[in-house]
Short mmCIF file of C-alpha atoms in Angstrom, two decimals:
data_model
loop_
_atom_site.label_atom_id
_atom_site.label_comp_id
_atom_site.label_asym_id
_atom_site.label_seq_id
_atom_site.Cartn_x
_atom_site.Cartn_y
_atom_site.Cartn_z
CA MET J 26 0.00 0.00 0.00
CA PHE J 27 2.81 2.37 0.82
CA PHE J 28 4.51 1.58 -2.54
CA LEU J 29 1.38 2.46 -4.54
CA SER J 30 1.07 5.80 -2.77
CA ALA J 31 4.67 6.71 -3.62
CA VAL J 32 4.16 5.95 -7.34
CA LEU J 33 1.01 8.08 -7.43
CA LEU J 34 2.75 11.06 -5.83
CA ARG J 35 5.62 10.78 -8.34
CA SER J 36 3.20 10.87 -11.27
CA LEU J 37 1.43 13.96 -9.92
CA ALA J 38 4.77 15.74 -9.56
CA LEU J 39 5.73 15.09 -13.18
CA MET J 40 2.39 16.38 -14.42
CA ARG J 41 2.88 19.66 -12.56
CA THR J 42 6.39 20.29 -14.10
CA PRO J 43 6.41 23.46 -16.32
CA ILE J 44 6.49 22.95 -20.05
CA GLU J 45 9.71 24.98 -20.37
CA MET J 46 11.51 22.47 -18.12
CA ARG J 47 10.54 19.43 -20.15
CA PRO J 48 13.23 17.98 -22.40
CA THR J 49 12.94 19.11 -26.03
CA VAL J 50 13.72 17.13 -29.16
CA PRO J 51 15.63 18.80 -32.05
CA SER J 52 13.44 19.54 -35.06
CA SER J 53 16.05 17.92 -37.29
CA VAL J 54 15.20 14.50 -35.90
CA LEU J 55 11.45 14.99 -36.07
CA PRO J 56 9.73 13.14 -38.90
CA HIS J 57 8.59 15.35 -41.78
CA PRO J 58 4.94 15.28 -42.66
CA SER J 59 4.25 13.00 -45.54
CA ALA J 60 2.71 14.24 -48.79
CA PRO J 61 -1.08 14.21 -48.78
CA ALA J 62 -2.62 11.19 -50.40
CA THR J 63 -5.38 11.33 -52.98
CA GLY J 64 -8.63 9.44 -52.74
CA ASN J 65 -7.22 6.35 -54.48
CA GLY J 66 -4.21 6.15 -52.18
CA ALA J 67 -1.69 7.72 -54.58
CA ILE J 68 0.60 10.42 -53.28
CA ALA J 69 -0.02 13.84 -54.77
CA VAL J 70 3.11 15.37 -56.36
CA GLU J 71 3.49 19.12 -56.47
CA ILE J 72 4.00 20.25 -60.10
CA PRO J 73 6.03 23.40 -60.65
CA SER J 74 4.29 26.26 -62.39
CA PRO J 75 4.75 26.34 -66.19
CA VAL J 76 7.18 28.72 -67.85
CA ARG J 77 6.84 30.73 -71.01
CA ASN J 78 9.26 32.48 -73.33
CA GLN J 79 9.55 36.21 -73.41
CA PRO J 80 8.07 37.95 -76.49
CA PRO J 81 10.68 39.09 -79.08
CA ARG J 82 11.89 42.65 -78.90
CA ASN J 83 11.42 43.06 -82.66
CA PRO J 84 8.39 41.03 -83.86
CA LEU J 85 8.85 42.08 -87.51
CA LEU J 86 12.45 40.83 -87.58
CA ALA J 87 11.41 37.59 -85.88
CA LYS J 88 8.68 37.08 -88.49
CA LEU J 89 11.03 37.79 -91.40
CA THR J 90 13.47 35.18 -90.15
CA SER J 91 10.90 32.53 -89.26
CA LEU J 92 11.62 30.69 -92.56
CA THR J 93 15.34 30.55 -91.97
CA SER J 94 16.08 27.56 -94.20
CA ILE J 95 14.15 28.96 -97.17
CA ALA J 96 15.74 32.38 -96.71
CA THR J 97 19.19 30.81 -96.59
CA VAL J 98 18.66 28.87 -99.82
CA ALA J 99 17.23 31.95 -101.53
CA ALA J 100 20.15 34.05 -100.32
CA ALA J 101 22.69 31.54 -101.63
CA GLY J 102 20.92 31.43 -105.01
CA MET J 103 20.80 35.22 -105.28
CA ILE J 104 24.50 35.53 -104.46
CA VAL J 105 25.44 32.88 -107.04
CA VAL J 106 23.29 34.51 -109.74
CA GLY J 107 24.68 37.92 -108.80
CA ILE J 108 28.26 36.73 -109.14
CA LEU J 109 27.49 35.21 -112.55
CA ALA J 110 25.82 38.46 -113.66
CA VAL J 111 28.83 40.53 -112.60
CA ILE J 112 31.21 38.19 -114.43
CA GLY J 113 28.99 38.26 -117.52
CA GLY J 114 28.79 42.06 -117.46
CA HIS J 115 32.56 42.45 -117.29
CA TYR J 116 33.01 39.87 -120.05
CA ASP J 117 30.54 41.73 -122.26
CA LYS J 118 32.42 45.00 -121.82
CA GLN J 119 35.71 43.26 -122.55
CA VAL J 120 34.30 41.84 -125.80
CA VAL J 121 33.16 45.32 -126.87
CA HIS J 122 36.62 46.67 -126.14
CA ASP J 123 38.30 43.86 -128.07
CA GLN J 124 36.01 44.44 -131.08
CA LEU J 125 36.58 48.21 -131.17
CA ALA J 126 40.33 48.27 -130.60
CA PRO J 127 41.36 46.72 -133.99
CA GLN J 128 39.22 49.27 -135.87
CA LYS J 129 41.59 52.12 -134.93
CA ILE J 130 38.81 54.71 -134.74
CA PHE J 131 39.92 58.05 -133.25
CA PHE J 132 38.03 61.24 -132.49
CA PRO J 133 39.26 64.10 -134.71
CA LYS J 134 41.87 66.41 -133.20
CA PRO J 135 41.09 69.22 -133.10
CA ALA J 136 37.44 68.33 -132.64
CA THR J 137 35.16 69.24 -135.53
CA ASN J 138 32.16 69.06 -133.20
CA PRO J 139 32.37 71.23 -130.04
CA ALA J 140 30.38 68.60 -128.13
CA LEU J 141 33.29 66.17 -128.57
CA ALA J 142 36.10 68.50 -127.53
CA ALA J 143 36.75 66.47 -124.36
CA TYR J 144 37.36 63.34 -126.48
CA ALA J 145 39.59 64.93 -129.13
CA GLY J 146 42.34 62.53 -130.21
CA GLN J 147 41.06 59.60 -128.10
CA GLN J 148 40.57 56.12 -129.53
CA VAL J 149 37.08 54.67 -129.48
CA LEU J 150 37.29 51.72 -127.06
CA THR J 151 34.15 51.83 -124.92
CA GLY J 152 30.44 51.69 -125.56
CA LYS J 153 29.97 55.29 -124.45
CA GLN J 154 32.66 56.50 -126.84
CA ALA J 155 31.13 54.43 -129.63
CA LYS J 156 27.75 56.07 -129.11
CA LEU J 157 29.21 59.57 -129.07
CA TYR J 158 31.26 58.96 -132.20
CA ALA J 159 28.29 57.44 -134.03
CA GLN J 160 25.79 60.16 -133.16
CA ASP J 161 27.85 63.33 -132.77
CA GLN J 162 30.62 62.67 -135.28
CA ILE J 163 29.42 60.36 -138.07
CA GLY J 164 25.78 61.42 -137.75
CA VAL J 165 26.65 65.10 -138.10
CA ASP J 166 29.11 64.49 -140.94
CA LEU J 167 26.57 62.46 -142.95
CA THR J 168 24.12 65.36 -142.94
CA LYS J 169 26.70 67.35 -144.94
CA VAL J 170 27.26 64.75 -147.67
CA ALA J 171 24.10 64.99 -149.74
CA GLY J 172 22.11 67.78 -148.19
CA GLY J 173 20.80 65.57 -145.40
CA LYS J 174 19.57 62.79 -147.67
CA THR J 175 20.00 59.19 -146.61
CA TYR J 176 21.75 56.36 -148.39
CA SER J 177 18.46 54.86 -149.59
CA GLN J 178 17.35 58.19 -151.13
CA ILE J 179 20.63 58.81 -152.95
CA SER J 180 20.75 55.21 -154.11
CA ALA J 181 17.26 55.50 -155.58
CA GLU J 182 18.24 58.68 -157.46
CA TRP J 183 21.43 57.09 -158.75
CA ILE J 184 19.55 54.04 -160.03
CA ALA J 185 16.83 56.21 -161.61
CA GLY J 186 19.49 58.19 -163.49
CA GLY J 187 20.85 55.07 -165.10
CA MET J 188 23.68 54.64 -162.56
CA LYS J 189 25.85 57.07 -164.57
CA ASN J 190 25.97 60.06 -162.22
CA THR J 191 29.40 59.96 -160.60
CA THR J 192 28.46 62.52 -157.92
CA LEU J 193 25.51 60.44 -156.78
CA ALA J 194 27.67 57.32 -156.91
CA SER J 195 30.29 58.92 -154.68
CA GLU J 196 27.68 60.22 -152.25
CA ARG J 197 26.01 56.81 -152.27
CA THR J 198 29.27 55.09 -151.34
CA THR J 199 30.07 57.60 -148.60
CA LEU J 200 26.60 57.36 -147.09
CA PHE J 201 26.68 53.57 -147.21
CA MET J 202 30.01 53.37 -145.40
CA GLY J 203 29.04 56.04 -142.86
CA GLU J 204 25.66 54.54 -142.01
CA THR J 205 27.16 51.05 -141.77
CA LEU J 206 29.86 52.22 -139.36
CA ASN J 207 27.27 54.21 -137.47
CA GLY J 208 25.12 51.10 -136.99
CA LEU J 209 28.09 48.97 -135.89
CA LEU J 210 29.14 51.52 -133.31
CA LEU J 211 25.61 51.84 -131.94
CA ASN J 212 25.40 48.05 -131.79
CA ALA J 213 28.61 48.00 -129.73
CA TRP J 214 27.14 50.64 -127.43
CA GLY J 215 23.98 48.53 -127.01
CA TRP J 216 25.96 45.47 -125.93
CA SER J 217 28.02 47.62 -123.59
CA LEU J 218 24.82 48.93 -122.03
CA ILE J 219 23.61 45.36 -121.49
CA GLY J 220 26.88 44.58 -119.74
CA THR J 221 26.49 47.62 -117.49
CA ILE J 222 22.95 46.63 -116.53
CA ALA J 223 24.03 43.03 -115.87
CA THR J 224 26.87 44.19 -113.63
CA LEU J 225 24.59 46.53 -111.67
CA ALA J 226 21.93 43.83 -111.30
CA GLY J 227 24.58 41.38 -110.14
CA TRP J 228 25.80 43.67 -107.36
CA ILE J 229 22.21 44.29 -106.25
CA LEU J 230 21.53 40.53 -106.06
CA ILE J 231 24.73 39.99 -104.09
CA ALA J 232 23.74 42.74 -101.65
CA LEU J 233 20.21 41.35 -101.20
CA GLY J 234 21.57 37.85 -100.69
CA GLY J 235 23.98 39.16 -98.06
CA VAL J 236 21.09 40.87 -96.24
CA LEU J 237 19.10 37.62 -96.20
CA PHE J 238 22.11 35.88 -94.71
CA LEU J 239 22.43 38.57 -92.03
CA LEU J 240 18.75 38.58 -91.01
CA PRO J 241 18.93 35.35 -88.93
CA LEU J 242 22.07 36.66 -87.23
CA ALA J 243 20.37 39.98 -86.49
CA ASN J 244 17.31 38.13 -85.15
CA TRP J 245 19.51 36.10 -82.81
CA ARG J 246 21.36 39.21 -81.70
CA ILE J 247 18.25 41.31 -81.05
CA ASN J 248 15.57 38.81 -80.03
CA LEU J 249 17.30 35.66 -78.78
CA SER J 250 20.67 36.55 -77.29
CA GLY J 251 20.62 36.46 -73.47
CA ARG J 252 16.89 35.79 -73.18
CA GLY J 253 15.70 32.76 -71.22
CA PRO J 254 12.33 31.39 -70.05
CA VAL J 255 10.47 33.19 -67.29
CA ALA J 256 7.65 32.08 -65.00
CA ALA J 257 4.11 32.29 -66.34
CA GLY J 258 3.04 34.59 -63.54
CA ALA J 259 5.90 37.04 -64.17
#
């Protein structure tokens, strides 16, 4: 009986001990609460919030470079065609030069036409010179041969007179040679002009192709460089 009373008193003393004096257990050794379970017994897993990409700084540039592969192929084709056009243009001008050089055609010195004073004594080697010589030198000189009449008019008069008039025959020969040389020189100028246009078009194609190649790089530099995903709620 005495033993039971002592145990009861000891229990009452422990119950009256302040909470601050009770031994504490470190939180590091306490069990963590388990994840809540769903109705079917499976453990619910917390899914991180989705992320999204930032909008591009330059939407127009991003749209222009959206078809990167097609733009690259088109750029390569334009550059190749441009190079061929430039080569063809230079070749055309070289052919004109090589055809004119053996003819040994020189502008009169001193110039008989004031408009050609800057070219006095020069040899006709380019398309521009050929045009000037044809129009401003031969063309003006031919108007003084038979009073402004053409080769076909003088030839018709010479034939109608029985082909015996030596003056008409001489004028006919001069007009024929002048108009033939005039046409050849203008033809050389025409081919030279085609070469100039081809060269200019070639450089334009090369420039456009280079721009198409640079657009994806510019898009990466402006819209993509240093930009990563951000949270959806940002």
